[in-house]
Tab-separated table of C-alpha atoms and ligand atoms in Angstrom:
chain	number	residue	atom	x	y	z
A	1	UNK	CA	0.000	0.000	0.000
A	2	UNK	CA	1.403	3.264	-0.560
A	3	UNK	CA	3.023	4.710	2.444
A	4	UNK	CA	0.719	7.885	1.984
A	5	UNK	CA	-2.542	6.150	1.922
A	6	UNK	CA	-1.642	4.255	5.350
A	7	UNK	CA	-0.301	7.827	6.995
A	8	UNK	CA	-4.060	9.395	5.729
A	9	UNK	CA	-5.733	6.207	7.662
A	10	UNK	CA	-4.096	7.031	10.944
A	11	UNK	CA	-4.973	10.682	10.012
A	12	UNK	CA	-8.312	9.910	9.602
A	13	UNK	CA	-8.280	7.828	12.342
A	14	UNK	CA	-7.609	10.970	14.285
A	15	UNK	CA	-10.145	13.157	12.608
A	16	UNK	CA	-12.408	10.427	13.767
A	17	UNK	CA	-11.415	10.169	17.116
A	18	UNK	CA	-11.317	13.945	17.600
A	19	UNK	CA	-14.995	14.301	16.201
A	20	UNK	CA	-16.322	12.251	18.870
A	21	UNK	CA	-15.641	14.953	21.876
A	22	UNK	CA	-18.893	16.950	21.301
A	23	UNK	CA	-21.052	18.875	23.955
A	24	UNK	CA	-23.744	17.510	22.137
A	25	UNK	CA	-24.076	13.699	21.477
A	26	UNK	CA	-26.050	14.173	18.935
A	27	UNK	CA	-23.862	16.066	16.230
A	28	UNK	CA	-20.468	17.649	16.230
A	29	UNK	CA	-20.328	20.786	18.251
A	30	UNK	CA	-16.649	21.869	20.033
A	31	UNK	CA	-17.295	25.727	20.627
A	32	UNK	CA	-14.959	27.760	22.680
A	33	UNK	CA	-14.017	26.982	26.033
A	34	UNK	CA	-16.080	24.514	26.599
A	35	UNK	CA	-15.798	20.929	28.409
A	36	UNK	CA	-15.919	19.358	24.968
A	37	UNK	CA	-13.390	21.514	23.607
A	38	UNK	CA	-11.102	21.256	26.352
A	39	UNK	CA	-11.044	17.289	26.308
A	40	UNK	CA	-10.495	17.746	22.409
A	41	UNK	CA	-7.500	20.423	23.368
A	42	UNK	CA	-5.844	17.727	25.790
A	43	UNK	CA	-6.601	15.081	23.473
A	44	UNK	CA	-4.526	17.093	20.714
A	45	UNK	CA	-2.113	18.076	23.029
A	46	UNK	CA	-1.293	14.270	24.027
A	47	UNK	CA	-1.005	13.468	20.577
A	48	UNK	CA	1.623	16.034	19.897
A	49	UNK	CA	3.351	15.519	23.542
A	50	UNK	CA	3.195	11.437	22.034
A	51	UNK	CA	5.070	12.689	18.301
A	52	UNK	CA	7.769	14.581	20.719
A	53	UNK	CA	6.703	17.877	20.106
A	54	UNK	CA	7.513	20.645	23.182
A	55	UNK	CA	4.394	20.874	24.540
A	56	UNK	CA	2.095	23.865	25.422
A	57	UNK	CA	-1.355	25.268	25.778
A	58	UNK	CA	-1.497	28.970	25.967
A	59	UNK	CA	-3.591	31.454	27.494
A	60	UNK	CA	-6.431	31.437	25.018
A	61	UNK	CA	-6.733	27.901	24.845
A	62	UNK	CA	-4.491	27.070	21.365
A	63	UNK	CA	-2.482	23.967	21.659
A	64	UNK	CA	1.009	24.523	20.545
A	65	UNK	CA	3.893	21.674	20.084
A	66	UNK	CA	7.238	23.013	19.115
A	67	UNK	CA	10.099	21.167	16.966
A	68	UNK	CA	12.891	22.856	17.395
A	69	UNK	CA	16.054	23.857	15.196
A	70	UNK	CA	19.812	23.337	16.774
A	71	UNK	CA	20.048	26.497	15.322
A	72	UNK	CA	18.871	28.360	18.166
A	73	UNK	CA	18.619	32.284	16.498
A	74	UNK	CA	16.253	30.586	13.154
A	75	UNK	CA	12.988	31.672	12.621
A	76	UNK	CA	10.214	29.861	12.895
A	77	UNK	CA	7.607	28.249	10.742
A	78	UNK	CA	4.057	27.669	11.914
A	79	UNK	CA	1.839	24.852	10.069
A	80	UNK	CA	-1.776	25.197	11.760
A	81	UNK	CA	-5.443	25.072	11.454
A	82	UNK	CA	-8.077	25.393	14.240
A	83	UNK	CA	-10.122	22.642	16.736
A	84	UNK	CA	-12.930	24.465	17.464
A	85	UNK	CA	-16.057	23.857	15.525
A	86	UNK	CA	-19.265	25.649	14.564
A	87	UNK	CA	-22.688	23.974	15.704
A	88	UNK	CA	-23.491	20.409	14.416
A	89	UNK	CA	-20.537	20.599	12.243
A	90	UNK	CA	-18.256	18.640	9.913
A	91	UNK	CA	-15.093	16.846	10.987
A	92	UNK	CA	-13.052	18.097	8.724
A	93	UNK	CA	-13.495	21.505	8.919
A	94	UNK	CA	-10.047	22.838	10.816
A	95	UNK	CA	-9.067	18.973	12.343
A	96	UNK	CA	-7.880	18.224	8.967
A	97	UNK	CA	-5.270	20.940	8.564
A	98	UNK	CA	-3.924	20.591	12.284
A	99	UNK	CA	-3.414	16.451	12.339
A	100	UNK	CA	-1.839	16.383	8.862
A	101	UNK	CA	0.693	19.128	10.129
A	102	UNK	CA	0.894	16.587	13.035
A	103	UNK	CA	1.875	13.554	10.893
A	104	UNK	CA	4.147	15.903	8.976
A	105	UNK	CA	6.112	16.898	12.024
A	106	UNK	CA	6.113	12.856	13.527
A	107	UNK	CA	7.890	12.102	9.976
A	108	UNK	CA	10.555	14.946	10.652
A	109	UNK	CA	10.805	13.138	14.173
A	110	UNK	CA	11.235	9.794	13.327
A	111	UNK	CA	13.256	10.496	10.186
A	112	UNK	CA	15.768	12.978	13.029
A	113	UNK	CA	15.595	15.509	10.154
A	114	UNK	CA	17.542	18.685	11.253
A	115	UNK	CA	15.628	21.462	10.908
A	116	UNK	CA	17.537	25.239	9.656
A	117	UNK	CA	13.883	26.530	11.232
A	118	UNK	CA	11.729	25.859	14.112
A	119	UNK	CA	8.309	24.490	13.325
A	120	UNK	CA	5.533	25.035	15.499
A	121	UNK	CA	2.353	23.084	15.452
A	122	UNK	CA	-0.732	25.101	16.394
A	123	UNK	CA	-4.314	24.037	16.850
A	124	UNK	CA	-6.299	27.417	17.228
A	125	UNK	CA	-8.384	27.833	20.106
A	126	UNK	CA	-11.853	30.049	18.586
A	127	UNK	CA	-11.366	30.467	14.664
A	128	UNK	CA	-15.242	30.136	14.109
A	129	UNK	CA	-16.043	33.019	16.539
A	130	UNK	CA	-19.276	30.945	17.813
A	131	UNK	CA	-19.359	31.453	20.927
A	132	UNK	CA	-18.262	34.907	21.247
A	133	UNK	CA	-19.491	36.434	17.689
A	134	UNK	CA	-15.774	37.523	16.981
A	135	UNK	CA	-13.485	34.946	14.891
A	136	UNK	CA	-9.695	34.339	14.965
A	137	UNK	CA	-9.196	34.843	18.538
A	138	UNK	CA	-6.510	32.138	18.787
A	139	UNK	CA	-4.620	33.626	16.166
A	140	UNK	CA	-4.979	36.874	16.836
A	141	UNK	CA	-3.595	35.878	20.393
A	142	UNK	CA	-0.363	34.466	17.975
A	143	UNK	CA	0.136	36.976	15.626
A	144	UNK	CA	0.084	39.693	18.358
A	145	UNK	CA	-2.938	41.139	17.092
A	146	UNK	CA	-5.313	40.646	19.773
A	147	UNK	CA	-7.359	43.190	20.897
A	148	UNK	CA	-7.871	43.887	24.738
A	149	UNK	CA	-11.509	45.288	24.662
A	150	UNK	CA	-12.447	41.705	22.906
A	151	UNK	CA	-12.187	40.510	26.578
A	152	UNK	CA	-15.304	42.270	27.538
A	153	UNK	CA	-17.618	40.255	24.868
A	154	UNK	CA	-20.157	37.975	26.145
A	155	UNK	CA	-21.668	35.112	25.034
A	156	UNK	CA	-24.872	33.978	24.928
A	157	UNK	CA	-25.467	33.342	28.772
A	158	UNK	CA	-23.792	36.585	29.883
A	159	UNK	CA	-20.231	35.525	30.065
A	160	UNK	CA	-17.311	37.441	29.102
A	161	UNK	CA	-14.206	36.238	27.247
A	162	UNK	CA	-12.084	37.219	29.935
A	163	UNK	CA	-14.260	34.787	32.557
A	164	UNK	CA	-14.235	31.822	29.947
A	165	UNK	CA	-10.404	32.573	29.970
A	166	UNK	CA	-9.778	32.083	33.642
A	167	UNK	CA	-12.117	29.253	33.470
A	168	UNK	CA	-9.742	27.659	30.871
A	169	UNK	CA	-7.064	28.268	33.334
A	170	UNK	CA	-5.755	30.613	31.054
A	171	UNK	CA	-4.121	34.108	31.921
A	172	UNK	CA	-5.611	37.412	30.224
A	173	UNK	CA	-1.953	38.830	31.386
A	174	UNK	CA	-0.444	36.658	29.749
A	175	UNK	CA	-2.176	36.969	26.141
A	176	UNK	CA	0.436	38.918	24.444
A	177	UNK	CA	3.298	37.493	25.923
A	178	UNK	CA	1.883	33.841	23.440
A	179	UNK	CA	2.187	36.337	20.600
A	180	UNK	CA	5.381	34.894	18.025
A	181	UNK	CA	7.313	38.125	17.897
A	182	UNK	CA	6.876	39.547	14.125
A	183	UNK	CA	10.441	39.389	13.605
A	184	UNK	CA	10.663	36.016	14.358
A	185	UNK	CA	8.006	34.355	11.692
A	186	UNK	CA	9.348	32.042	8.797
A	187	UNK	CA	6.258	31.926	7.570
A	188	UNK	CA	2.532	29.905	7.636
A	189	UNK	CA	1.268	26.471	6.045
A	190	UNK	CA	-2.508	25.783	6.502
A	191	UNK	CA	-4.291	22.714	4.846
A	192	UNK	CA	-7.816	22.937	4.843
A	193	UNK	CA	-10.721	21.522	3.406
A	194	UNK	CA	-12.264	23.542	0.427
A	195	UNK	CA	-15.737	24.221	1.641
A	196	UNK	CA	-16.624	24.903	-1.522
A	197	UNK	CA	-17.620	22.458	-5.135
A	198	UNK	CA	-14.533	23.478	-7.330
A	199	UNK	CA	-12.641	20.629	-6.910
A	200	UNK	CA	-15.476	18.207	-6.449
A	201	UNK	CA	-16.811	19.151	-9.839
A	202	UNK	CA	-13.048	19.324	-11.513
A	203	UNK	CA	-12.453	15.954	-9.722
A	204	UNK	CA	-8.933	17.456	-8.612
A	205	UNK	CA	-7.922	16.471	-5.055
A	206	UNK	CA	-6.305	19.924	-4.288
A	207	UNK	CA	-5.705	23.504	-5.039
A	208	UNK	CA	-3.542	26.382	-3.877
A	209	UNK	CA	-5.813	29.329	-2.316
A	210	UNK	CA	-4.065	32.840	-3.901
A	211	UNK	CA	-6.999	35.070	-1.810
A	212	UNK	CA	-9.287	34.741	1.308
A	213	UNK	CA	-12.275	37.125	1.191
A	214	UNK	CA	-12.799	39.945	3.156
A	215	UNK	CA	-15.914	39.586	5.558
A	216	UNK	CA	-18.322	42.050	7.548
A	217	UNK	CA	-20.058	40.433	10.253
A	218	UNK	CA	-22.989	42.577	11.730
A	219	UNK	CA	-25.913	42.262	14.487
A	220	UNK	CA	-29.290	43.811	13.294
A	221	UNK	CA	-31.688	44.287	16.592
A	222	UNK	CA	-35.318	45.134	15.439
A	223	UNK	CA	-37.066	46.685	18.421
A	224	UNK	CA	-41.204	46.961	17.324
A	225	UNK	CA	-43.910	46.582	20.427
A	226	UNK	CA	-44.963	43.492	21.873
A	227	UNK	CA	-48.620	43.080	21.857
A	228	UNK	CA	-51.671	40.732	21.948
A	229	UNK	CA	-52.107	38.083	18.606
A	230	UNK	CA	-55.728	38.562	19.378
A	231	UNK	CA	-56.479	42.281	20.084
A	232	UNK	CA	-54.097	44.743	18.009
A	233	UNK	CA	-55.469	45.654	14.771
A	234	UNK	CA	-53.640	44.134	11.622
A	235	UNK	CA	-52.711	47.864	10.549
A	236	UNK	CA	-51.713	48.721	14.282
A	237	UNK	CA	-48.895	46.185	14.867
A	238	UNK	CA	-44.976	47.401	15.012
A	239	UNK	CA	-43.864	43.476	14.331
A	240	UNK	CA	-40.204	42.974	14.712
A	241	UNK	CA	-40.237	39.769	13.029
A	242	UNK	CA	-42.331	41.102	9.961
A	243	UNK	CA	-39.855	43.520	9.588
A	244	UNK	CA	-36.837	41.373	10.329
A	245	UNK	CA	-37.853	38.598	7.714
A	246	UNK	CA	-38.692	41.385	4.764
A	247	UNK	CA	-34.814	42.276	6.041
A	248	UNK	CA	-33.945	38.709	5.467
A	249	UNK	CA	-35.427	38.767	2.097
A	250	UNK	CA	-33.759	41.894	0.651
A	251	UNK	CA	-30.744	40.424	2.004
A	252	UNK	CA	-30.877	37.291	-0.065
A	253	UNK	CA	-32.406	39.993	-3.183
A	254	UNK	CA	-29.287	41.685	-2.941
A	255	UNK	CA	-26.586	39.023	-2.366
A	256	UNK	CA	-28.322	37.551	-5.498
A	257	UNK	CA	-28.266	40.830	-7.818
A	258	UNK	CA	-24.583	40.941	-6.996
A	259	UNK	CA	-23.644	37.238	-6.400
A	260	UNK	CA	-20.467	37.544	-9.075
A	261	UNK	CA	-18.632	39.108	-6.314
A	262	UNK	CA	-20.311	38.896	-3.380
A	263	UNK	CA	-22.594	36.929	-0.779
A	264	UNK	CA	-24.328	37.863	2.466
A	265	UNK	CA	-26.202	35.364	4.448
A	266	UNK	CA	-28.320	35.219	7.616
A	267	UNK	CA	-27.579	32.333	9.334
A	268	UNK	CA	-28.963	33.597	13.023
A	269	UNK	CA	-32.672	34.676	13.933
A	270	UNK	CA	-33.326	35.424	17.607
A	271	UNK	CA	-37.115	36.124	18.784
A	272	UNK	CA	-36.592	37.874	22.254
A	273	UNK	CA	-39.818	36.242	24.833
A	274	UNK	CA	-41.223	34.246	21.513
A	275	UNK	CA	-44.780	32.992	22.346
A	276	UNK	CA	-47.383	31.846	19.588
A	277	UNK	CA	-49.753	34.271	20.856
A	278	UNK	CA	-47.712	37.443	21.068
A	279	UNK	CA	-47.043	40.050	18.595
A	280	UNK	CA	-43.173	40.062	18.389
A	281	UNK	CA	-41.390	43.196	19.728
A	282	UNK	CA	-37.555	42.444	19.489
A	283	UNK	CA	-35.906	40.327	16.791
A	284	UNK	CA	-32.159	39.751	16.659
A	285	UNK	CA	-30.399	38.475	13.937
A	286	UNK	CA	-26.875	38.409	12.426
A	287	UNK	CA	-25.434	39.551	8.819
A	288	UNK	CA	-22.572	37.554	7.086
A	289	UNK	CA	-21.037	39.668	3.940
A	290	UNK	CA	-18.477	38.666	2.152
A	291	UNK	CA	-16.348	39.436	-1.091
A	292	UNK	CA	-12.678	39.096	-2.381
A	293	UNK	CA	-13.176	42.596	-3.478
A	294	UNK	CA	-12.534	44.963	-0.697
A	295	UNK	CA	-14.015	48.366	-2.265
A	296	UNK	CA	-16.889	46.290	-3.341
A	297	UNK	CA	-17.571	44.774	0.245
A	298	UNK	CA	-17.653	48.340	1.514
A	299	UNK	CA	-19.893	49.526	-1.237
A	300	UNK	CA	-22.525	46.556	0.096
A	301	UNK	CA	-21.815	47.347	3.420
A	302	UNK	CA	-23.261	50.386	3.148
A	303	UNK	CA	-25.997	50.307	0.829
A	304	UNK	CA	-27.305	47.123	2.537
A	305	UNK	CA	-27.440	48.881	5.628
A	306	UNK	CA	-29.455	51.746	4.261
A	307	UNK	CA	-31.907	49.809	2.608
A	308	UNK	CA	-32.566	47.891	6.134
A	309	UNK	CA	-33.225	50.947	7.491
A	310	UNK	CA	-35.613	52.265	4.873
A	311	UNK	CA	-37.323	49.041	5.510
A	312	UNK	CA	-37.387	49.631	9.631
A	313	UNK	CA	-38.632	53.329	9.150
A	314	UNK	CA	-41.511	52.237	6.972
A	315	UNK	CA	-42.699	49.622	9.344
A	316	UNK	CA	-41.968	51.788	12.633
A	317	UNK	CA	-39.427	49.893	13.656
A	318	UNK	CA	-36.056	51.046	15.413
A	319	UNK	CA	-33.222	49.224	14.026
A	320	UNK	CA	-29.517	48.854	16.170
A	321	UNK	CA	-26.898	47.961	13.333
A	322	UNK	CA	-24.316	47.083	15.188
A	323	UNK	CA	-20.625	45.361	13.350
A	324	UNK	CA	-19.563	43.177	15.324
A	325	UNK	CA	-16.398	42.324	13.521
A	326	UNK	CA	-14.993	42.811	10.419
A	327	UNK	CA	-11.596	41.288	8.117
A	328	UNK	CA	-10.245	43.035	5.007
A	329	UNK	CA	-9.616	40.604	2.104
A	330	UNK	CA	-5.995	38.931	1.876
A	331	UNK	CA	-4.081	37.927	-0.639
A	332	UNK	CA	-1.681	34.459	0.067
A	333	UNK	CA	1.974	34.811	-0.243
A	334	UNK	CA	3.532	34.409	-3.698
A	335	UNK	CA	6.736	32.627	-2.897
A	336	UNK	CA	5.487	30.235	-0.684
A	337	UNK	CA	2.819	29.855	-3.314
A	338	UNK	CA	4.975	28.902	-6.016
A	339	UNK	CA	6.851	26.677	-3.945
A	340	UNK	CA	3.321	25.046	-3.017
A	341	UNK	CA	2.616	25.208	-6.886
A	342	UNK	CA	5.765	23.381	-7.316
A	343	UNK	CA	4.722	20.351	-4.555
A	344	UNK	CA	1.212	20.208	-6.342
A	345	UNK	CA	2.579	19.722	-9.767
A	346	UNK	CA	5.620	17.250	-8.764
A	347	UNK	CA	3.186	14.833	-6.770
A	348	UNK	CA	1.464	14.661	-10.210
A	349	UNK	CA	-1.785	16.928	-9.618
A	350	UNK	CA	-2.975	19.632	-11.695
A	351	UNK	CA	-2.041	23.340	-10.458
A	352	UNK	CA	-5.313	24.935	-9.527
A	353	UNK	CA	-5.404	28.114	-7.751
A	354	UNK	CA	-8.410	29.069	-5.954
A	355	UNK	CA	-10.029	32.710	-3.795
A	356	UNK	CA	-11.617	30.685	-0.532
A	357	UNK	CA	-14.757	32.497	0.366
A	358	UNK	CA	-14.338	30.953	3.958
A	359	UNK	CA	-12.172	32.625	6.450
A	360	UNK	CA	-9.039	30.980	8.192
A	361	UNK	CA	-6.608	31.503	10.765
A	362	UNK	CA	-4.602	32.721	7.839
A	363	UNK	CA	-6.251	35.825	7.724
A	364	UNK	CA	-4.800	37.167	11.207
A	365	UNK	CA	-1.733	35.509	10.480
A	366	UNK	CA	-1.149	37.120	6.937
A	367	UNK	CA	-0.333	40.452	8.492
A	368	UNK	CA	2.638	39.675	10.324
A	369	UNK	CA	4.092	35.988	7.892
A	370	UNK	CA	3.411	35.043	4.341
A	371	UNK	CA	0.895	32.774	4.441
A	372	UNK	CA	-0.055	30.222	2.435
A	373	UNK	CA	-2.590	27.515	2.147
A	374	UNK	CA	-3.755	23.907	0.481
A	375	UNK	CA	-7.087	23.308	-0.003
A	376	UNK	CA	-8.386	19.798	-0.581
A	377	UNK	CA	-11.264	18.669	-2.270
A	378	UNK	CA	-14.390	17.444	0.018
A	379	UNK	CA	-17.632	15.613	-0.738
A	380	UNK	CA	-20.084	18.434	-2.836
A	381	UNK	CA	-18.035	21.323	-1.236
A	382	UNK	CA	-20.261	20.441	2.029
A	383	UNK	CA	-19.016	22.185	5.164
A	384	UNK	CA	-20.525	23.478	8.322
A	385	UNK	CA	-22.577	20.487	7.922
A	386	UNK	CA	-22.407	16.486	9.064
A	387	UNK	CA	-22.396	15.961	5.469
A	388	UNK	CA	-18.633	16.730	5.231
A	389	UNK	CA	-16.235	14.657	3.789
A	390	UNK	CA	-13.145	13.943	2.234
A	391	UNK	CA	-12.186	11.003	0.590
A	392	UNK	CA	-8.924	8.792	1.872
A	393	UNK	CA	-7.191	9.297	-1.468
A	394	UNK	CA	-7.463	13.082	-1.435
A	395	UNK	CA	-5.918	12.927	2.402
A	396	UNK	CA	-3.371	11.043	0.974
A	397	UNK	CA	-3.086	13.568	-2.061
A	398	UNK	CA	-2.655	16.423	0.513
A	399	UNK	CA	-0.020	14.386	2.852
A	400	UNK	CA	2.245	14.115	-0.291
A	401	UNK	CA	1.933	17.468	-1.387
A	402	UNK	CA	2.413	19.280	1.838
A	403	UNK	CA	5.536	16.778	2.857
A	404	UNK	CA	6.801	17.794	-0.434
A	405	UNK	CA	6.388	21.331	0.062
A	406	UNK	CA	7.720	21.146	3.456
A	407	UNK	CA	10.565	19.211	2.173
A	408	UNK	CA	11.023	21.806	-0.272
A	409	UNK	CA	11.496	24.562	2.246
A	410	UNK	CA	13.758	23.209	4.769
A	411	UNK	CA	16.326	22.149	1.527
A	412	UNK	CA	15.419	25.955	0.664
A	413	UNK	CA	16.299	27.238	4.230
A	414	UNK	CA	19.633	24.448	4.500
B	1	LIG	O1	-17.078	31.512	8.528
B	1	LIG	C1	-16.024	31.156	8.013
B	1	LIG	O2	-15.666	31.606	6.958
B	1	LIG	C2	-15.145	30.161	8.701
B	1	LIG	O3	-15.705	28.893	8.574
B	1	LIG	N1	-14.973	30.524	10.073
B	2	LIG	MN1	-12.248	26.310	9.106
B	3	LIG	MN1	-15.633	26.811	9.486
């Protein structure tokens, strides 16, 4: 069998393994800071503490291993992808990127390569922002980019960042002290699966990614007046949720009218003190725009926003438009994309290159390394669903190419 397909068994293995810490039994959900996530952290951590790596987990919850260089001054180079998850998720979605950097680094290991750079392994703590509406906040925490005020969010049940922290065990002094000083990044390697149907339908197993999208996310309150289903007058009412679902709708208009370059997406609705036989007063709900094209997210930006408030004025509504977090587009280094381009065509695969309309860890990251990043094919483009998959073959496809690459740039760096 070749030795690739056997490595992507044990990495599936993993994947597999991994996916069964859930807070909920009944699907695959690992948000931040949670029980779940922190038996999936220690699980990942024992893994890496197993392959030899030095050991860590930091003070927003990423799990680092380090292999180090005898050369003690080198830069380092950080391959990495995240652990937590979005609600009833896919497996593959951030797993996939941080155990096949883990296999890479147990073949360094066992094959006592010596390294001209120190590699560290990182499995980022909160890329999908569920829990606390704001994404990247493990790499953020790495890259030196993390923002103190972000401490004061709170989730869903009141909680702020900075509690979950010190229920983590993790120290809010201590956040930018786990930042990799800027001078001292080699650069960044993410695998990741697509999330998307180009290389389903092209039946290629992976693709270089030269762009990630910019992304605005905002949360629209729509405050009407609660009232009685069975006494206010049809042409009385001030219904939130009327109003919020004609929002909803324009949305979807617009993202349409424009979808070349752009898409925006609701994907929460919150009725405040929902009961079948009350007029709603207070709807909450959440705005996900995105686009490669930075002057043209802007441009939607805005005139979304003022057509949700012409919408809210006509119905008597009072809209709060607040952005809760927002990434300009990036574009994926060049050199390590050509060496990438190089791995991809010498393992035998076509040389696709690809914008990812999903954010990553990159994104953070990209401002203070070149970045770059492998995507690899998965079942439909499914994601953020149980539906995800990727095939054994195409795991194997994306071992060889990223061992290549990696093999690439240590000869490079020799
Ligand atoms: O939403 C995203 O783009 C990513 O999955 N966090
Ligand atoms: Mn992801
Ligand atoms: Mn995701």
């Amino acid at each position: 069998m070749d030795a690739y397909v056997h490595r992507a068994e044990q990495l599936l293995q993993r994947i597999n393994t991994l996916a069964a810490i859930s807070e909920d039994q009944s699907c695959i959900t690992r948000t931040f800071g949670t029980p779940a996530f922190l038996a999936g952290s220690a699980l990942v951590k024992s893994w890496m503490e197993t392959a030899g790596l030095e050991t860590r987990i930091d003070s927003i919850g990423n799990v680092r291993g380090r292999l180090v260089s005898p050369q003690s001054e080198a830069k380092t180079f950080v391959i990495a992808s995240h652990i937590d998850t979005v609600v009833n998720a896919g497996k593959f979605d951030g797993p996939l990127g941080v155990l096949l950097g883990l296999d890479l680094l147990e073949q360094l290991v066992q094959r006592r390569v010596e390294l001209p750079f120190h590699i560290e392994l990182i499995a980022f703590s909160d890329e999908e922002g569920c829990r606390f509406h704001t994404t990247y906040l493990g790499s953020k925490v790495v890259g030196g980019f993390f923002e103190a005020d972000l401490l004061q969010k709170r989730d869903a049940a009141g909680i702020t960042l900075a509690e979950a922290v010190a229920t983590m065990g993790g120290d809010t002094q201590q956040l930018t002290h786990d930042a990799i000083p800027a001078d001292n990044w080699l650069g960044y390697f993410e695998a990741h699966i697509e999330q998307g149907p180009v290389l389903y339908d092209r039946a290629i197993p992976v693709a270089l990614v030269t762009a990630i999208a910019g992304q605005q996310r905002v949360e629209m309150v729509f405050k009407g007046m609660a009232g009685h289903a069975g006494t206010v007058p049809m042409n009385m009412r001030q219904d939130a949720l009327c109003c919020a679902a004609e929002a909803v709708l324009a949305i979807e208009q617009f993202g349409q009218e424009h979808q070349q370059t752009l898409v925006a997406t609701v994907g929460k609705l919150d009725i405040r003190h929902a009961a079948s036989n009350v007029i709603p007063g207070e709807v909450v709900c959440s705005l996900d725009l995105r686009s490669a094209d930075e002057a043209r997210l802007t441009w939607a930006y805005h005139v979304l926003r003022e057509k949700i408030e012409a919408i809210a004025q006509r119905r008597d509504i009072t809209l709060i438009w607040n952005l809760i977090q927002q990434t300009a587009p990036v574009a994926c280094d060049a050199a390590l994309n050509s060496l990438l381009a190089r791995a991809i065509a010498d393992s035998g695969y076509p040389v696709v290159s690809l914008v990812s309309g999903a954010g990553h860890d990159a994104v953070p990251i990209s401002k203070v390394a070149p970045a770059t990043m492998l995507f690899v094919r998965c079942f439909k483009g499914i994601s953020h669903n149980p539906l995800e998959n990727v095939e054994l073959p195409d795991l194997a496809a994306a071992l060889r190419v990223a061992e290549r690459f990696l093999t690439q740039l240590i000869s490079h760096h020799s």
